[in-house]
């Protein structure tokens, strides 16, 4: 079965409260406890490619899904 596609929405800015709400909803929907969740700040990188490279170096990304 091929992977299911979904949409992604980007916003130029998001408030801390909005981000907390998103994270809480993701944790609820994935049944992930607070001790199983780690937030990484990738804001120091200007591109997605730089973010992915950092995550690869930290062994924090499943490269099977990255082209």
mmCIF file of N, CA and C in Angstrom:
data_model
loop_
_atom_site.group_PDB
_atom_site.id
_atom_site.type_symbol
_atom_site.label_atom_id
_atom_site.label_comp_id
_atom_site.label_asym_id
_atom_site.label_seq_id
_atom_site.Cartn_x
_atom_site.Cartn_y
_atom_site.Cartn_z
ATOM 1 N N UNK A 1 0.842 -1.170 0.000
ATOM 2 C CA UNK A 1 0.000 0.000 0.000
ATOM 3 C C UNK A 1 0.896 1.245 0.000
ATOM 4 N N UNK A 2 0.673 2.192 -0.926
ATOM 5 C CA UNK A 2 1.509 3.404 -0.973
ATOM 6 C C UNK A 2 1.240 4.302 0.233
ATOM 7 N N UNK A 3 2.215 5.149 0.582
ATOM 8 C CA UNK A 3 2.008 6.046 1.723
ATOM 9 C C UNK A 3 0.826 6.979 1.473
ATOM 10 N N UNK A 4 0.126 7.304 2.531
ATOM 11 C CA UNK A 4 -0.993 8.229 2.431
ATOM 12 C C UNK A 4 -0.455 9.655 2.384
ATOM 13 N N UNK A 5 -0.962 10.439 1.446
ATOM 14 C CA UNK A 5 -0.526 11.829 1.329
ATOM 15 C C UNK A 5 -1.421 12.720 2.177
ATOM 16 N N UNK A 6 -0.828 13.760 2.697
ATOM 17 C CA UNK A 6 -1.600 14.749 3.441
ATOM 18 C C UNK A 6 -1.045 16.126 3.116
ATOM 19 N N UNK A 7 -1.748 17.131 3.503
ATOM 20 C CA UNK A 7 -1.313 18.488 3.200
ATOM 21 C C UNK A 7 -0.541 19.077 4.376
ATOM 22 N N UNK A 8 0.263 20.068 4.064
ATOM 23 C CA UNK A 8 1.024 20.791 5.069
ATOM 24 C C UNK A 8 0.719 22.268 4.919
ATOM 25 N N UNK A 9 0.542 22.928 6.019
ATOM 26 C CA UNK A 9 0.280 24.359 6.001
ATOM 27 C C UNK A 9 1.445 25.080 6.651
ATOM 28 N N UNK A 10 1.896 26.143 6.004
ATOM 29 C CA UNK A 10 2.976 26.957 6.566
ATOM 30 C C UNK A 10 2.440 28.339 6.877
ATOM 31 N N UNK A 11 2.927 28.896 7.950
ATOM 32 C CA UNK A 11 2.583 30.272 8.303
ATOM 33 C C UNK A 11 3.878 31.022 8.597
ATOM 34 N N UNK A 12 3.943 32.303 8.254
ATOM 35 C CA UNK A 12 5.184 33.049 8.501
ATOM 36 C C UNK A 12 5.513 33.165 9.985
ATOM 37 N N UNK A 13 4.473 33.278 10.806
ATOM 38 C CA UNK A 13 4.685 33.377 12.250
ATOM 39 C C UNK A 13 3.570 32.636 12.961
ATOM 40 N N UNK A 14 3.909 32.102 14.115
ATOM 41 C CA UNK A 14 2.912 31.406 14.927
ATOM 42 C C UNK A 14 3.197 31.751 16.384
ATOM 43 N N UNK A 15 2.151 31.988 17.125
ATOM 44 C CA UNK A 15 2.346 32.342 18.535
ATOM 45 C C UNK A 15 2.740 31.098 19.332
ATOM 46 N N UNK A 16 3.358 31.337 20.458
ATOM 47 C CA UNK A 16 3.748 30.222 21.333
ATOM 48 C C UNK A 16 2.513 29.423 21.744
ATOM 49 N N UNK A 17 1.413 30.104 22.033
ATOM 50 C CA UNK A 17 0.184 29.416 22.438
ATOM 51 C C UNK A 17 -0.363 28.553 21.304
ATOM 52 N N UNK A 18 -0.341 29.064 20.077
ATOM 53 C CA UNK A 18 -0.817 28.274 18.941
ATOM 54 C C UNK A 18 0.046 27.030 18.754
ATOM 55 N N UNK A 19 1.360 27.191 18.898
ATOM 56 C CA UNK A 19 2.260 26.045 18.769
ATOM 57 C C UNK A 19 1.989 25.026 19.867
ATOM 58 N N UNK A 20 1.795 25.496 21.093
ATOM 59 C CA UNK A 20 1.482 24.587 22.200
ATOM 60 C C UNK A 20 0.193 23.817 21.921
ATOM 61 N N UNK A 21 -0.806 24.496 21.359
ATOM 62 C CA UNK A 21 -2.072 23.836 21.024
ATOM 63 C C UNK A 21 -1.862 22.756 19.963
ATOM 64 N N UNK A 22 -1.053 23.056 18.960
ATOM 65 C CA UNK A 22 -0.771 22.078 17.899
ATOM 66 C C UNK A 22 -0.054 20.869 18.482
ATOM 67 N N UNK A 23 0.973 21.121 19.284
ATOM 68 C CA UNK A 23 1.743 20.028 19.890
ATOM 69 C C UNK A 23 0.841 19.171 20.772
ATOM 70 N N UNK A 24 0.002 19.810 21.582
ATOM 71 C CA UNK A 24 -0.909 19.059 22.449
ATOM 72 C C UNK A 24 -1.839 18.173 21.616
ATOM 73 N N UNK A 25 -2.387 18.715 20.538
ATOM 74 C CA UNK A 25 -3.283 17.928 19.685
ATOM 75 C C UNK A 25 -2.559 16.767 19.006
ATOM 76 N N UNK A 26 -1.333 16.988 18.558
ATOM 77 C CA UNK A 26 -0.553 15.900 17.946
ATOM 78 C C UNK A 26 -0.286 14.815 18.977
ATOM 79 N N UNK A 27 0.091 15.221 20.193
ATOM 80 C CA UNK A 27 0.350 14.230 21.244
ATOM 81 C C UNK A 27 -0.897 13.425 21.564
ATOM 82 N N UNK A 28 -2.048 14.091 21.610
ATOM 83 C CA UNK A 28 -3.303 13.390 21.905
ATOM 84 C C UNK A 28 -3.627 12.401 20.791
ATOM 85 N N UNK A 29 -3.544 12.851 19.542
ATOM 86 C CA UNK A 29 -3.910 11.993 18.410
ATOM 87 C C UNK A 29 -2.948 10.824 18.222
ATOM 88 N N UNK A 30 -1.690 10.994 18.646
ATOM 89 C CA UNK A 30 -0.709 9.914 18.506
ATOM 90 C C UNK A 30 -0.520 9.136 19.799
ATOM 91 N N UNK A 31 -1.301 9.495 20.822
ATOM 92 C CA UNK A 31 -1.214 8.819 22.118
ATOM 93 C C UNK A 31 0.223 8.832 22.654
ATOM 94 N N UNK A 32 0.845 10.013 22.613
ATOM 95 C CA UNK A 32 2.222 10.185 23.049
ATOM 96 C C UNK A 32 2.240 10.951 24.363
ATOM 97 N N UNK A 33 2.868 10.372 25.368
ATOM 98 C CA UNK A 33 2.961 11.028 26.667
ATOM 99 C C UNK A 33 4.004 12.126 26.667
ATOM 100 N N UNK A 34 3.920 13.055 27.623
ATOM 101 C CA UNK A 34 4.877 14.162 27.686
ATOM 102 C C UNK A 34 6.320 13.700 27.829
ATOM 103 N N UNK A 35 6.539 12.583 28.511
ATOM 104 C CA UNK A 35 7.902 12.076 28.685
ATOM 105 C C UNK A 35 8.444 11.420 27.419
ATOM 106 N N UNK A 36 7.587 11.152 26.451
ATOM 107 C CA UNK A 36 8.011 10.547 25.186
ATOM 108 C C UNK A 36 8.224 11.592 24.096
ATOM 109 N N UNK A 37 7.945 12.834 24.399
ATOM 110 C CA UNK A 37 7.966 13.899 23.404
ATOM 111 C C UNK A 37 9.149 14.816 23.651
ATOM 112 N N UNK A 38 9.889 15.125 22.593
ATOM 113 C CA UNK A 38 11.006 16.058 22.702
ATOM 114 C C UNK A 38 10.852 17.119 21.625
ATOM 115 N N UNK A 39 10.958 18.354 22.026
ATOM 116 C CA UNK A 39 10.843 19.472 21.093
ATOM 117 C C UNK A 39 12.242 19.931 20.707
ATOM 118 N N UNK A 40 12.485 20.037 19.409
ATOM 119 C CA UNK A 40 13.769 20.517 18.915
ATOM 120 C C UNK A 40 13.577 21.874 18.260
ATOM 121 N N UNK A 41 14.428 22.826 18.583
ATOM 122 C CA UNK A 41 14.374 24.154 17.977
ATOM 123 C C UNK A 41 15.258 24.149 16.734
ATOM 124 N N UNK A 42 14.635 24.272 15.578
ATOM 125 C CA UNK A 42 15.365 24.291 14.312
ATOM 126 C C UNK A 42 15.382 25.688 13.700
ATOM 127 N N UNK A 43 15.034 26.688 14.487
ATOM 128 C CA UNK A 43 14.911 28.048 13.961
ATOM 129 C C UNK A 43 16.245 28.655 13.531
ATOM 130 N N UNK A 44 17.361 28.072 13.963
ATOM 131 C CA UNK A 44 18.661 28.618 13.573
ATOM 132 C C UNK A 44 19.014 28.282 12.122
ATOM 133 N N UNK A 45 18.239 27.402 11.502
ATOM 134 C CA UNK A 45 18.487 27.006 10.119
ATOM 135 C C UNK A 45 17.559 27.774 9.188
ATOM 136 N N UNK A 46 18.102 28.238 8.076
ATOM 137 C CA UNK A 46 17.292 29.061 7.172
ATOM 138 C C UNK A 46 16.563 28.247 6.109
ATOM 139 N N UNK A 47 16.927 26.983 5.943
ATOM 140 C CA UNK A 47 16.258 26.165 4.923
ATOM 141 C C UNK A 47 15.864 24.806 5.499
ATOM 142 N N UNK A 48 14.916 24.191 4.830
ATOM 143 C CA UNK A 48 14.503 22.834 5.205
ATOM 144 C C UNK A 48 15.671 21.871 5.021
ATOM 145 N N UNK A 49 16.448 22.053 3.954
ATOM 146 C CA UNK A 49 17.598 21.173 3.715
ATOM 147 C C UNK A 49 18.589 21.223 4.878
ATOM 148 N N UNK A 50 18.838 22.416 5.407
ATOM 149 C CA UNK A 50 19.735 22.538 6.560
ATOM 150 C C UNK A 50 19.144 21.838 7.786
ATOM 151 N N UNK A 51 17.850 21.979 7.976
ATOM 152 C CA UNK A 51 17.188 21.308 9.094
ATOM 153 C C UNK A 51 17.319 19.800 8.958
ATOM 154 N N UNK A 52 17.052 19.287 7.754
ATOM 155 C CA UNK A 52 17.140 17.841 7.531
ATOM 156 C C UNK A 52 18.560 17.333 7.719
ATOM 157 N N UNK A 53 19.542 18.089 7.245
ATOM 158 C CA UNK A 53 20.936 17.676 7.416
ATOM 159 C C UNK A 53 21.292 17.591 8.900
ATOM 160 N N UNK A 54 20.869 18.572 9.674
ATOM 161 C CA UNK A 54 21.108 18.548 11.117
ATOM 162 C C UNK A 54 20.450 17.327 11.749
ATOM 163 N N UNK A 55 19.195 17.073 11.391
ATOM 164 C CA UNK A 55 18.472 15.931 11.954
ATOM 165 C C UNK A 55 19.128 14.614 11.557
ATOM 166 N N UNK A 56 19.632 14.522 10.334
ATOM 167 C CA UNK A 56 20.349 13.310 9.906
ATOM 168 C C UNK A 56 21.603 13.114 10.751
ATOM 169 N N UNK A 57 22.360 14.197 10.965
ATOM 170 C CA UNK A 57 23.588 14.106 11.758
ATOM 171 C C UNK A 57 23.294 13.679 13.192
ATOM 172 N N UNK A 58 22.139 14.053 13.692
ATOM 173 C CA UNK A 58 21.739 13.695 15.055
ATOM 174 C C UNK A 58 21.023 12.347 15.102
ATOM 175 N N UNK A 59 20.908 11.695 13.948
ATOM 176 C CA UNK A 59 20.167 10.432 13.814
ATOM 177 C C UNK A 59 18.736 10.605 14.323
ATOM 178 N N UNK A 60 18.083 11.697 13.887
ATOM 179 C CA UNK A 60 16.745 12.031 14.358
ATOM 180 C C UNK A 60 15.712 12.035 13.236
ATOM 181 N N UNK A 61 16.063 11.491 12.082
ATOM 182 C CA UNK A 61 15.117 11.498 10.964
ATOM 183 C C UNK A 61 15.172 10.146 10.266
ATOM 184 N N UNK A 62 14.017 9.680 9.836
ATOM 185 C CA UNK A 62 13.946 8.430 9.087
ATOM 186 C C UNK A 62 14.161 8.766 7.617
ATOM 187 N N UNK A 63 15.363 8.529 7.119
ATOM 188 C CA UNK A 63 15.711 8.918 5.750
ATOM 189 C C UNK A 63 14.981 8.094 4.698
ATOM 190 N N UNK A 64 14.294 7.060 5.101
ATOM 191 C CA UNK A 64 13.519 6.257 4.158
ATOM 192 C C UNK A 64 12.459 7.111 3.453
ATOM 193 N N UNK A 65 11.969 8.137 4.137
ATOM 194 C CA UNK A 65 10.904 8.972 3.587
ATOM 195 C C UNK A 65 11.411 10.301 3.036
ATOM 196 N N UNK A 66 12.716 10.517 3.051
ATOM 197 C CA UNK A 66 13.309 11.764 2.566
ATOM 198 C C UNK A 66 13.931 11.515 1.202
ATOM 199 N N UNK A 67 13.565 12.356 0.254
ATOM 200 C CA UNK A 67 14.121 12.198 -1.104
ATOM 201 C C UNK A 67 15.368 13.023 -1.257
#
